[in-house]
Amino acid sequence: MIDFKEKFVNRRKLIKLFATGVAAALAPFAAKESDAKIDWEEYFQKHFKLMTKEEKEKLVKRLEQKYKEKYKKEFKVKISDAMQNVEFGYALNLSKCIGCRRCVYACVKENNLSRKPQIQYIRVLRMKNGEFDVEKSEHYYEPALVPEPGYFYFPVQCQQCKKAPCVKACPIKATWTEPDGIVVVDYNWCIGCKYCMSACPYFGRRFNRGEPVIPENEINTTVHYLGNRPRPMNVVEKCTFCIQRSREGKYPACLEACPVGARKFGNLLDPEDEIRQVIDNKRVFIFKQDLNTIPRFYYFFHD
Amino acid sequence: MLRKTKLLFLLFLFLFVYKNVFAKKEYPVPYPPLSPGIFPCMNCHEGLERNKKKRALKEMHQNIKIENHGDRWCYDCHDERNLDRLKLSNGEYVKFQESYRLCGQCHGNVYNDWQKGIHGKRIGNWKGEKQYLLCVHCHDPHSPRFKAMKPEPAPVRPDKATTH
């Protein structure tokens, strides 16, 4: 079964390779020798989860070299594993959120999201007070000042589900749940079929339909293989609770950017953690609970 | 020898009790959001007479007005003898780095939530060192109602997005 899948992937990637080969012939600058060598290795890369430590380290070197040539900057590509006894959770206080979108742009910057075409992991829905209806919500609101009277705001991003429909939908296991609960994508493995996107009920995933564009002076060079490293075109990507930060003990960027303190994050397994303080002491709810995806993302109302 | 161990034991016991019972918990905070150049206050106030009268300030601090903060006035919170610190209602003095204790006197529930991390915000590390934003990082102590702000731009509408 696995064998078949690996063959399948390699074949897909070979087709891709021939396509790029043609493109390379047309574009004189892309035909450098080092590029060619690097790309061959990428096409025959093993599945990330099946790689040995040495293979991963080699991969890191290769990527750092590749990014250096492409972006003219020194990158640090991390492959840090999940910490022991940690399962991440997130909670968002809807009484506090004012819909200012500071989180959206902090995320874009931290995670090297494409500015053009525009990709944003967080979408803030505006809803009328007393009317919780996603269908009637508005996310293009643009008043002079927020909050606006009569409305509340409902930010949505990947809910890092325990029973993630996106993971089940992937035909080639290019996306999976890590031991700390983060649902990740291997962009070197993803073939861009978008089945996961259709499977996600939360609009948690985004597709890179163009070559991602990031202003040179805003590139974040501290990256994780399974997170914010520069994405190739035609792959699916998503929020990873800032895996490059959270696995080092840091808060995600969206949390730190929130001016009202509506965002809470931490280890669900530690009763002293602020995330547990929220879940244990406040009435929390889960978005689209009836779908039974069991998110690790909670919402609550608390003044 | 025995006496020495006994002494040492007593010393540890004392330290333990002191740390857990008497010493109040301090929270690491970022530097208070004081205006540049305003601190130490006593640079100016050393030679100024205190004026407890409620009034519109004309010569200095013209921007300070007490709004949505009930009947408070300057020396309910600032120490009139030494303006470089704050004063609690029980007469205890606190540094600007501990102004949460001042606010906590009247906003006990919020203070409680703040200590648990539910109200307000912590930055830095979820695991390891973190800093607690002071109440005054988000609320102007003199006019504490949270101010409305300009939102960041809405996402580009798909119909308006170009293909490259």
Tab-separated table of C-alpha atoms in Angstrom:
chain	number	residue	atom	x	y	z
A	1	MET	CA	0.000	0.000	0.000
A	2	ILE	CA	2.658	2.437	1.126
A	3	ASP	CA	4.845	1.267	-1.721
A	4	PHE	CA	2.183	1.993	-4.214
A	5	LYS	CA	1.716	5.459	-2.795
A	6	GLU	CA	5.396	6.196	-2.897
A	7	LYS	CA	5.563	5.163	-6.495
A	8	PHE	CA	2.541	7.189	-7.260
A	9	VAL	CA	4.067	10.264	-5.690
A	10	ASN	CA	7.372	9.857	-7.391
A	11	ARG	CA	5.636	9.519	-10.686
A	12	ARG	CA	3.645	12.649	-10.065
A	13	LYS	CA	6.800	14.436	-9.100
A	14	LEU	CA	8.587	13.194	-12.184
A	15	ILE	CA	5.865	14.603	-14.334
A	16	LYS	CA	6.298	17.843	-12.476
A	17	LEU	CA	10.042	17.596	-13.055
A	18	PHE	CA	9.670	17.253	-16.798
A	19	ALA	CA	7.364	20.229	-16.799
A	20	THR	CA	9.946	22.307	-14.906
A	21	GLY	CA	12.627	20.985	-17.214
A	22	VAL	CA	10.857	22.620	-20.115
A	23	ALA	CA	10.424	25.797	-18.110
A	24	ALA	CA	14.107	25.725	-17.226
A	25	ALA	CA	15.079	25.525	-20.857
A	26	LEU	CA	12.983	28.592	-21.512
A	27	ALA	CA	14.265	30.532	-18.514
A	28	PRO	CA	18.036	30.865	-18.831
A	29	PHE	CA	18.570	31.900	-15.179
A	30	ALA	CA	16.975	28.857	-13.642
A	31	ALA	CA	19.319	26.434	-15.373
A	32	LYS	CA	22.204	26.730	-12.921
A	33	GLU	CA	23.923	23.449	-12.159
A	34	SER	CA	23.346	23.573	-8.385
A	35	ASP	CA	19.612	24.075	-8.929
A	36	ALA	CA	19.405	20.980	-11.028
A	37	LYS	CA	21.216	18.891	-8.442
A	38	ILE	CA	19.114	20.153	-5.584
A	39	ASP	CA	15.888	19.542	-7.414
A	40	TRP	CA	16.743	15.934	-8.296
A	41	GLU	CA	17.232	15.197	-4.634
A	42	GLU	CA	13.911	16.779	-3.802
A	43	TYR	CA	12.033	14.683	-6.322
A	44	PHE	CA	13.322	11.479	-4.806
A	45	GLN	CA	12.943	12.592	-1.195
A	46	LYS	CA	11.518	10.076	1.282
A	47	HIS	CA	8.461	10.801	3.351
A	48	PHE	CA	9.520	13.159	6.173
A	49	LYS	CA	8.190	10.860	8.873
A	50	LEU	CA	10.213	7.934	7.520
A	51	MET	CA	13.500	9.823	7.351
A	52	THR	CA	16.342	9.112	9.744
A	53	LYS	CA	17.899	11.934	11.733
A	54	GLU	CA	20.840	12.076	9.313
A	55	GLU	CA	18.561	12.247	6.335
A	56	LYS	CA	16.634	15.080	7.925
A	57	GLU	CA	19.816	16.966	8.679
A	58	LYS	CA	20.930	16.565	5.089
A	59	LEU	CA	17.575	17.835	3.967
A	60	VAL	CA	17.938	20.891	6.209
A	61	LYS	CA	21.350	21.693	4.708
A	62	ARG	CA	19.960	21.325	1.217
A	63	LEU	CA	17.031	23.640	1.946
A	64	GLU	CA	19.174	26.246	3.671
A	65	GLN	CA	21.404	26.277	0.616
A	66	LYS	CA	18.431	26.492	-1.723
A	67	TYR	CA	16.853	29.403	0.187
A	68	LYS	CA	20.181	31.185	0.353
A	69	GLU	CA	20.445	31.091	-3.409
A	70	LYS	CA	16.851	32.075	-3.925
A	71	TYR	CA	16.450	34.792	-1.253
A	72	LYS	CA	20.094	35.823	-0.700
A	73	LYS	CA	19.643	35.319	3.048
A	74	GLU	CA	20.884	32.887	5.679
A	75	PHE	CA	17.992	30.702	6.802
A	76	LYS	CA	17.755	28.536	9.898
A	77	VAL	CA	15.534	25.564	9.038
A	78	LYS	CA	14.383	23.771	12.190
A	79	ILE	CA	13.127	20.208	12.395
A	80	SER	CA	12.489	20.176	16.149
A	81	ASP	CA	10.180	17.374	17.295
A	82	ALA	CA	7.159	17.725	19.531
A	83	MET	CA	7.991	18.176	23.229
A	84	GLN	CA	7.192	15.329	25.610
A	85	ASN	CA	3.865	15.609	27.460
A	86	VAL	CA	2.674	18.585	25.481
A	87	GLU	CA	-0.582	18.911	23.614
A	88	PHE	CA	-1.308	22.387	22.371
A	89	GLY	CA	-4.612	24.155	22.776
A	90	TYR	CA	-5.887	27.598	21.896
A	91	ALA	CA	-8.772	29.635	23.256
A	92	LEU	CA	-10.248	32.870	21.978
A	93	ASN	CA	-12.337	35.281	24.028
A	94	LEU	CA	-15.111	36.587	21.801
A	95	SER	CA	-16.184	39.196	24.362
A	96	LYS	CA	-12.814	40.852	24.006
A	97	CYS	CA	-12.095	40.547	20.276
A	98	ILE	CA	-12.634	43.860	18.503
A	99	GLY	CA	-11.986	42.655	14.960
A	100	CYS	CA	-8.874	44.797	14.443
A	101	ARG	CA	-7.068	42.109	12.371
A	102	ARG	CA	-3.695	42.704	14.080
A	103	CYS	CA	-3.494	38.907	14.424
A	104	VAL	CA	-4.035	38.385	10.688
A	105	TYR	CA	-1.053	40.485	9.682
A	106	ALA	CA	1.246	39.314	12.474
A	107	CYS	CA	0.593	35.802	11.181
A	108	VAL	CA	1.287	36.786	7.574
A	109	LYS	CA	4.638	38.233	8.567
A	110	GLU	CA	5.763	35.527	10.971
A	111	ASN	CA	4.798	32.702	8.652
A	112	ASN	CA	6.124	34.102	5.356
A	113	LEU	CA	2.668	34.074	3.783
A	114	SER	CA	2.423	35.214	0.212
A	115	ARG	CA	1.410	38.853	-0.103
A	116	LYS	CA	0.534	38.433	-3.754
A	117	PRO	CA	-1.444	36.353	-4.396
A	118	GLN	CA	-2.675	37.157	-0.920
A	119	ILE	CA	-2.778	34.305	1.580
A	120	GLN	CA	-4.012	34.749	5.137
A	121	TYR	CA	-4.509	31.936	7.631
A	122	ILE	CA	-6.843	33.888	9.912
A	123	ARG	CA	-10.198	35.142	8.708
A	124	VAL	CA	-12.155	37.449	11.016
A	125	LEU	CA	-15.908	37.143	10.566
A	126	ARG	CA	-18.159	39.967	11.684
A	127	MET	CA	-21.580	38.988	12.968
A	128	LYS	CA	-24.576	40.876	14.293
A	129	ASN	CA	-24.985	40.701	18.056
A	130	GLY	CA	-27.222	37.817	19.014
A	131	GLU	CA	-26.955	36.215	15.589
A	132	PHE	CA	-24.399	33.455	15.311
A	133	ASP	CA	-24.644	32.649	11.633
A	134	VAL	CA	-21.567	32.096	9.495
A	135	GLU	CA	-23.622	32.321	6.309
A	136	LYS	CA	-24.663	35.867	7.141
A	137	SER	CA	-21.248	36.956	8.394
A	138	GLU	CA	-19.048	39.533	6.706
A	139	HIS	CA	-15.257	39.422	6.539
A	140	TYR	CA	-14.633	42.367	4.224
A	141	TYR	CA	-15.834	44.915	6.793
A	142	GLU	CA	-13.773	48.081	6.745
A	143	PRO	CA	-15.063	50.784	9.104
A	144	ALA	CA	-12.929	53.700	10.308
A	145	LEU	CA	-12.881	52.288	13.827
A	146	VAL	CA	-13.499	48.969	15.547
A	147	PRO	CA	-15.339	47.648	17.453
A	148	GLU	CA	-18.543	48.738	15.716
A	149	PRO	CA	-21.659	48.968	17.867
A	150	GLY	CA	-24.066	46.074	17.354
A	151	TYR	CA	-21.487	43.567	16.114
A	152	PHE	CA	-19.097	40.986	17.426
A	153	TYR	CA	-16.104	39.425	15.704
A	154	PHE	CA	-15.294	35.785	15.209
A	155	PRO	CA	-11.744	34.962	14.076
A	156	VAL	CA	-11.347	31.560	12.445
A	157	GLN	CA	-8.170	29.670	11.660
A	158	CYS	CA	-7.185	25.994	11.557
A	159	GLN	CA	-8.816	24.338	14.573
A	160	GLN	CA	-6.142	21.597	14.847
A	161	CYS	CA	-8.814	18.906	15.148
A	162	LYS	CA	-8.256	15.620	16.936
A	163	LYS	CA	-10.293	13.888	14.269
A	164	ALA	CA	-9.072	16.010	11.411
A	165	PRO	CA	-11.087	15.430	8.241
A	166	CYS	CA	-8.313	17.030	6.175
A	167	VAL	CA	-5.795	14.420	7.301
A	168	LYS	CA	-8.164	11.606	6.354
A	169	ALA	CA	-8.844	13.174	2.978
A	170	CYS	CA	-5.224	13.294	1.847
A	171	PRO	CA	-4.621	10.468	-0.642
A	172	ILE	CA	-0.843	10.419	-0.095
A	173	LYS	CA	-0.328	11.190	3.616
A	174	ALA	CA	1.264	14.543	2.917
A	175	THR	CA	-0.559	15.980	5.953
A	176	TRP	CA	-0.758	14.487	9.427
A	177	THR	CA	-1.172	15.234	13.132
A	178	GLU	CA	1.990	15.587	15.182
A	179	PRO	CA	2.196	14.195	18.757
A	180	ASP	CA	1.679	17.710	20.158
A	181	GLY	CA	-1.558	18.054	18.222
A	182	ILE	CA	-0.363	20.300	15.419
A	183	VAL	CA	-1.686	19.333	12.003
A	184	VAL	CA	1.156	19.820	9.535
A	185	VAL	CA	1.761	19.606	5.792
A	186	ASP	CA	4.949	18.446	4.098
A	187	TYR	CA	5.132	20.835	1.160
A	188	ASN	CA	7.687	18.627	-0.555
A	189	TRP	CA	5.206	15.780	-0.513
A	190	CYS	CA	1.949	17.625	-1.221
A	191	ILE	CA	0.741	17.299	-4.796
A	192	GLY	CA	-1.788	20.117	-4.509
A	193	CYS	CA	-4.899	18.028	-5.123
A	194	LYS	CA	-6.848	20.132	-2.583
A	195	TYR	CA	-8.926	17.231	-1.246
A	196	CYS	CA	-7.984	18.398	2.247
A	197	MET	CA	-9.341	21.857	1.518
A	198	SER	CA	-12.731	20.512	0.528
A	199	ALA	CA	-12.755	18.276	3.593
A	200	CYS	CA	-12.093	21.104	6.073
A	201	PRO	CA	-15.310	22.595	7.475
A	202	TYR	CA	-13.450	25.598	8.937
A	203	PHE	CA	-11.792	27.065	5.861
A	204	GLY	CA	-8.508	26.283	7.578
A	205	ARG	CA	-6.342	25.590	4.544
A	206	ARG	CA	-4.985	27.705	1.715
A	207	PHE	CA	-3.651	26.880	-1.739
A	208	ASN	CA	-0.596	28.529	-3.298
A	209	ARG	CA	-1.840	29.108	-6.805
A	210	GLY	CA	1.047	31.406	-7.672
A	211	GLU	CA	4.708	31.706	-6.769
A	212	PRO	CA	4.509	33.211	-3.246
A	213	VAL	CA	5.684	36.821	-3.129
A	214	ILE	CA	7.172	38.226	0.093
A	215	PRO	CA	8.868	41.631	0.367
A	216	GLU	CA	12.590	41.022	0.699
A	217	ASN	CA	12.979	42.976	3.940
A	218	GLU	CA	10.062	41.145	5.564
A	219	ILE	CA	11.200	37.559	5.076
A	220	ASN	CA	11.385	35.616	8.329
A	221	THR	CA	14.514	33.490	8.071
A	222	THR	CA	13.865	31.490	11.248
A	223	VAL	CA	11.715	28.690	9.929
A	224	HIS	CA	10.544	25.154	10.589
A	225	TYR	CA	10.421	22.440	7.942
A	226	LEU	CA	6.777	21.725	8.803
A	227	GLY	CA	5.835	25.358	9.211
A	228	ASN	CA	6.828	28.751	7.874
A	229	ARG	CA	9.615	27.857	5.457
A	230	PRO	CA	9.140	29.378	2.001
A	231	ARG	CA	6.453	27.458	0.161
A	232	PRO	CA	6.682	26.242	-3.386
A	233	MET	CA	3.853	26.946	-5.794
A	234	ASN	CA	0.848	24.596	-6.000
A	235	VAL	CA	0.880	23.224	-2.478
A	236	VAL	CA	-1.577	23.535	0.376
A	237	GLU	CA	-0.590	25.298	3.584
A	238	LYS	CA	-2.136	26.167	6.937
A	239	CYS	CA	-1.765	27.504	10.477
A	240	THR	CA	0.583	25.388	12.624
A	241	PHE	CA	0.205	27.375	15.884
A	242	CYS	CA	3.525	28.875	14.691
A	243	ILE	CA	5.314	25.549	15.098
A	244	GLN	CA	8.680	27.319	14.725
A	245	ARG	CA	7.832	29.328	17.857
A	246	SER	CA	5.571	27.077	19.912
A	247	ARG	CA	8.010	24.148	19.868
A	248	GLU	CA	10.591	26.462	21.446
A	249	GLY	CA	8.201	27.423	24.218
A	250	LYS	CA	7.176	30.721	22.639
A	251	TYR	CA	3.662	32.045	22.130
A	252	PRO	CA	2.269	32.111	18.595
A	253	ALA	CA	2.594	35.444	16.797
A	254	CYS	CA	-1.171	36.074	16.604
A	255	LEU	CA	-1.453	35.890	20.383
A	256	GLU	CA	1.296	38.416	20.986
A	257	ALA	CA	-0.179	40.822	18.446
A	258	CYS	CA	-3.646	40.855	20.001
A	259	PRO	CA	-4.140	44.271	21.653
A	260	VAL	CA	-7.055	43.134	23.811
A	261	GLY	CA	-5.601	39.892	25.148
A	262	ALA	CA	-8.365	37.772	23.626
A	263	ARG	CA	-6.033	34.950	22.581
A	264	LYS	CA	-4.839	32.223	24.979
A	265	PHE	CA	-2.456	29.410	24.213
A	266	GLY	CA	-0.636	26.653	26.017
A	267	ASN	CA	-0.327	23.041	27.039
A	268	LEU	CA	-3.647	21.267	27.553
A	269	LEU	CA	-1.901	18.647	29.692
A	270	ASP	CA	-0.677	21.141	32.321
A	271	PRO	CA	-3.412	22.115	34.804
A	272	GLU	CA	-1.508	25.292	35.759
A	273	ASP	CA	-1.300	26.527	32.191
A	274	GLU	CA	-3.388	29.548	31.215
A	275	ILE	CA	-5.186	27.505	28.555
A	276	ARG	CA	-6.403	25.157	31.277
A	277	GLN	CA	-7.343	28.093	33.488
A	278	VAL	CA	-9.679	29.161	30.703
A	279	ILE	CA	-11.061	25.733	29.855
A	280	ASP	CA	-11.506	24.681	33.484
A	281	ASN	CA	-12.974	27.967	34.749
A	282	LYS	CA	-14.907	29.484	31.863
A	283	ARG	CA	-17.672	28.100	29.696
A	284	VAL	CA	-15.947	27.298	26.429
A	285	PHE	CA	-17.540	26.151	23.207
A	286	ILE	CA	-16.376	24.542	20.027
A	287	PHE	CA	-17.130	25.722	16.511
A	288	LYS	CA	-19.387	23.308	14.559
A	289	GLN	CA	-19.390	20.838	17.433
A	290	ASP	CA	-21.969	18.629	15.681
A	291	LEU	CA	-19.381	17.653	13.075
A	292	ASN	CA	-17.405	15.847	15.793
A	293	THR	CA	-13.989	16.886	14.498
A	294	ILE	CA	-12.923	17.618	18.111
A	295	PRO	CA	-10.923	20.819	17.660
A	296	ARG	CA	-8.097	21.883	19.950
A	297	PHE	CA	-9.338	25.424	19.409
A	298	TYR	CA	-11.896	26.785	21.866
A	299	TYR	CA	-14.028	29.903	22.013
A	300	PHE	CA	-15.446	31.603	25.082
A	301	PHE	CA	-17.273	34.713	26.201
A	302	HIS	CA	-15.834	36.455	29.236
A	303	ASP	CA	-15.761	40.171	30.150
B	1	MET	CA	28.222	19.771	64.252
B	2	LEU	CA	24.693	18.871	65.229
B	3	ARG	CA	23.996	22.453	66.198
B	4	LYS	CA	25.192	23.637	62.831
B	5	THR	CA	22.813	21.333	60.983
B	6	LYS	CA	20.011	22.409	63.284
B	7	LEU	CA	20.744	26.043	62.568
B	8	LEU	CA	20.919	25.409	58.897
B	9	PHE	CA	17.641	23.550	59.030
B	10	LEU	CA	15.981	26.422	60.881
B	11	LEU	CA	17.340	28.868	58.349
B	12	PHE	CA	15.860	26.860	55.472
B	13	LEU	CA	12.573	26.502	57.294
B	14	PHE	CA	12.467	30.246	57.810
B	15	LEU	CA	13.261	30.949	54.165
B	16	PHE	CA	10.649	28.463	53.032
B	17	VAL	CA	7.926	29.914	55.222
B	18	TYR	CA	8.922	33.445	54.296
B	19	LYS	CA	8.880	32.725	50.595
B	20	ASN	CA	5.542	30.954	50.656
B	21	VAL	CA	3.612	32.865	53.262
B	22	PHE	CA	4.891	36.394	53.646
B	23	ALA	CA	6.510	37.381	50.381
B	24	LYS	CA	3.906	38.554	47.884
B	25	LYS	CA	4.064	37.153	44.416
B	26	GLU	CA	5.769	39.461	41.959
B	27	TYR	CA	5.045	39.319	38.276
B	28	PRO	CA	7.666	40.040	35.641
B	29	VAL	CA	6.391	42.926	33.528
B	30	PRO	CA	7.648	44.911	30.551
B	31	TYR	CA	8.751	48.457	31.342
B	32	PRO	CA	5.724	50.615	32.254
B	33	PRO	CA	4.423	52.733	29.361
B	34	LEU	CA	5.515	56.035	30.923
B	35	SER	CA	6.129	58.921	28.511
B	36	PRO	CA	9.790	59.430	27.685
B	37	GLY	CA	11.442	61.926	30.025
B	38	ILE	CA	8.630	62.014	32.581
B	39	PHE	CA	10.375	59.761	35.081
B	40	PRO	CA	11.691	60.400	37.699
B	41	CYS	CA	8.767	62.656	38.482
B	42	MET	CA	10.640	64.130	41.403
B	43	ASN	CA	13.033	65.877	39.036
B	44	CYS	CA	10.322	68.512	38.774
B	45	HIS	CA	8.201	67.794	41.806
B	46	GLU	CA	11.042	68.059	44.338
B	47	GLY	CA	10.665	71.813	44.251
B	48	LEU	CA	6.921	71.991	43.529
B	49	GLU	CA	4.267	72.357	46.150
B	50	ARG	CA	1.517	69.715	46.200
B	51	ASN	CA	-1.855	70.962	45.140
B	52	LYS	CA	-4.681	68.576	46.034
B	53	LYS	CA	-7.371	70.719	44.489
B	54	LYS	CA	-9.407	69.206	41.656
B	55	ARG	CA	-8.708	71.390	38.687
B	56	ALA	CA	-7.848	71.466	35.027
B	57	LEU	CA	-4.062	71.235	34.835
B	58	LYS	CA	-2.650	74.139	32.852
B	59	GLU	CA	1.121	74.258	33.199
B	60	MET	CA	1.875	70.589	32.803
B	61	HIS	CA	0.135	67.220	32.175
B	62	GLN	CA	-2.603	69.056	30.253
B	63	ASN	CA	-3.531	65.786	28.528
B	64	ILE	CA	-4.441	64.094	31.819
B	65	LYS	CA	-8.152	64.102	32.522
B	66	ILE	CA	-9.965	61.704	34.777
B	67	GLU	CA	-12.645	60.085	32.619
B	68	ASN	CA	-14.819	57.025	33.223
B	69	HIS	CA	-13.011	56.470	36.430
B	70	GLY	CA	-15.534	57.503	38.992
B	71	ASP	CA	-14.567	60.015	41.595
B	72	ARG	CA	-10.817	59.390	41.604
B	73	TRP	CA	-8.244	62.136	41.884
B	74	CYS	CA	-4.465	62.251	41.703
B	75	TYR	CA	-3.514	61.402	45.280
B	76	ASP	CA	-5.926	58.486	45.492
B	77	CYS	CA	-3.265	56.645	43.538
B	78	HIS	CA	-0.032	58.666	43.524
B	79	ASP	CA	1.990	59.105	46.681
B	80	GLU	CA	1.950	62.792	47.469
B	81	ARG	CA	5.261	62.701	49.308
B	82	ASN	CA	7.142	60.835	46.618
B	83	LEU	CA	5.575	60.998	43.180
B	84	ASP	CA	7.974	58.353	41.872
B	85	ARG	CA	5.737	55.689	43.382
B	86	LEU	CA	2.094	54.822	43.871
B	87	LYS	CA	0.170	54.404	47.095
B	88	LEU	CA	-2.368	51.764	48.095
B	89	SER	CA	-5.342	52.601	50.292
B	90	ASN	CA	-3.729	50.741	53.206
B	91	GLY	CA	-0.803	53.146	53.032
B	92	GLU	CA	1.601	50.710	51.352
B	93	TYR	CA	3.790	52.082	48.561
B	94	VAL	CA	4.265	50.338	45.223
B	95	LYS	CA	6.532	50.937	42.273
B	96	PHE	CA	5.128	51.719	38.830
B	97	GLN	CA	6.226	48.172	37.896
B	98	GLU	CA	3.591	46.898	40.327
B	99	SER	CA	0.706	49.161	39.449
B	100	TYR	CA	-1.487	46.049	39.028
B	101	ARG	CA	-1.714	45.937	42.789
B	102	LEU	CA	-3.149	49.437	42.815
B	103	CYS	CA	-5.802	48.561	40.234
B	104	GLY	CA	-6.418	45.224	41.952
B	105	GLN	CA	-7.693	46.996	45.087
B	106	CYS	CA	-10.918	47.972	43.364
B	107	HIS	CA	-11.027	45.503	40.461
B	108	GLY	CA	-10.553	42.292	42.405
B	109	ASN	CA	-12.228	39.964	39.919
B	110	VAL	CA	-10.314	41.298	36.964
B	111	TYR	CA	-7.076	41.199	38.959
B	112	ASN	CA	-7.791	37.593	39.786
B	113	ASP	CA	-8.319	36.731	36.139
B	114	TRP	CA	-5.195	38.662	35.210
B	115	GLN	CA	-3.124	36.580	37.624
B	116	LYS	CA	-4.456	33.407	36.004
B	117	GLY	CA	-3.763	34.750	32.530
B	118	ILE	CA	-7.406	35.050	31.505
B	119	HIS	CA	-7.679	38.868	31.512
B	120	GLY	CA	-4.900	40.827	29.846
B	121	LYS	CA	-1.969	39.317	28.040
B	122	ARG	CA	1.318	37.574	28.611
B	123	ILE	CA	4.114	37.685	26.085
B	124	GLY	CA	7.316	35.712	25.622
B	125	ASN	CA	7.048	32.019	26.405
B	126	TRP	CA	4.078	29.807	27.147
B	127	LYS	CA	6.710	27.505	28.646
B	128	GLY	CA	9.367	29.402	30.522
B	129	GLU	CA	9.915	33.091	31.047
B	130	LYS	CA	7.010	35.330	30.282
B	131	GLN	CA	6.045	38.913	30.890
B	132	TYR	CA	2.646	40.074	32.082
B	133	LEU	CA	1.402	43.229	30.454
B	134	LEU	CA	0.462	45.754	33.124
B	135	CYS	CA	-3.136	46.948	33.310
B	136	VAL	CA	-1.841	50.346	32.210
B	137	HIS	CA	-0.337	48.902	29.013
B	138	CYS	CA	-3.921	48.581	27.814
B	139	HIS	CA	-5.880	51.004	30.018
B	140	ASP	CA	-4.850	54.593	30.555
B	141	PRO	CA	-5.141	54.752	34.361
B	142	HIS	CA	-6.707	58.188	34.123
B	143	SER	CA	-9.192	57.361	31.399
B	144	PRO	CA	-9.328	53.575	31.444
B	145	ARG	CA	-12.081	52.823	28.951
B	146	PHE	CA	-10.574	50.762	26.143
B	147	LYS	CA	-10.225	52.984	23.070
B	148	ALA	CA	-11.585	52.098	19.623
B	149	MET	CA	-8.916	51.648	16.943
B	150	LYS	CA	-8.433	51.554	13.208
B	151	PRO	CA	-8.636	48.014	11.834
B	152	GLU	CA	-6.005	46.574	9.508
B	153	PRO	CA	-7.162	46.290	5.881
B	154	ALA	CA	-9.747	43.726	4.843
B	155	PRO	CA	-8.534	40.826	2.717
B	156	VAL	CA	-8.530	41.290	-1.042
B	157	ARG	CA	-11.800	40.169	-2.604
B	158	PRO	CA	-11.264	37.212	-4.919
B	159	ASP	CA	-12.975	39.026	-7.821
B	160	LYS	CA	-10.489	41.876	-7.468
B	161	ALA	CA	-7.413	39.719	-7.032
B	162	THR	CA	-5.080	39.544	-10.009
B	163	THR	CA	-3.535	36.251	-11.037
B	164	HIS	CA	-0.023	37.446	-10.424
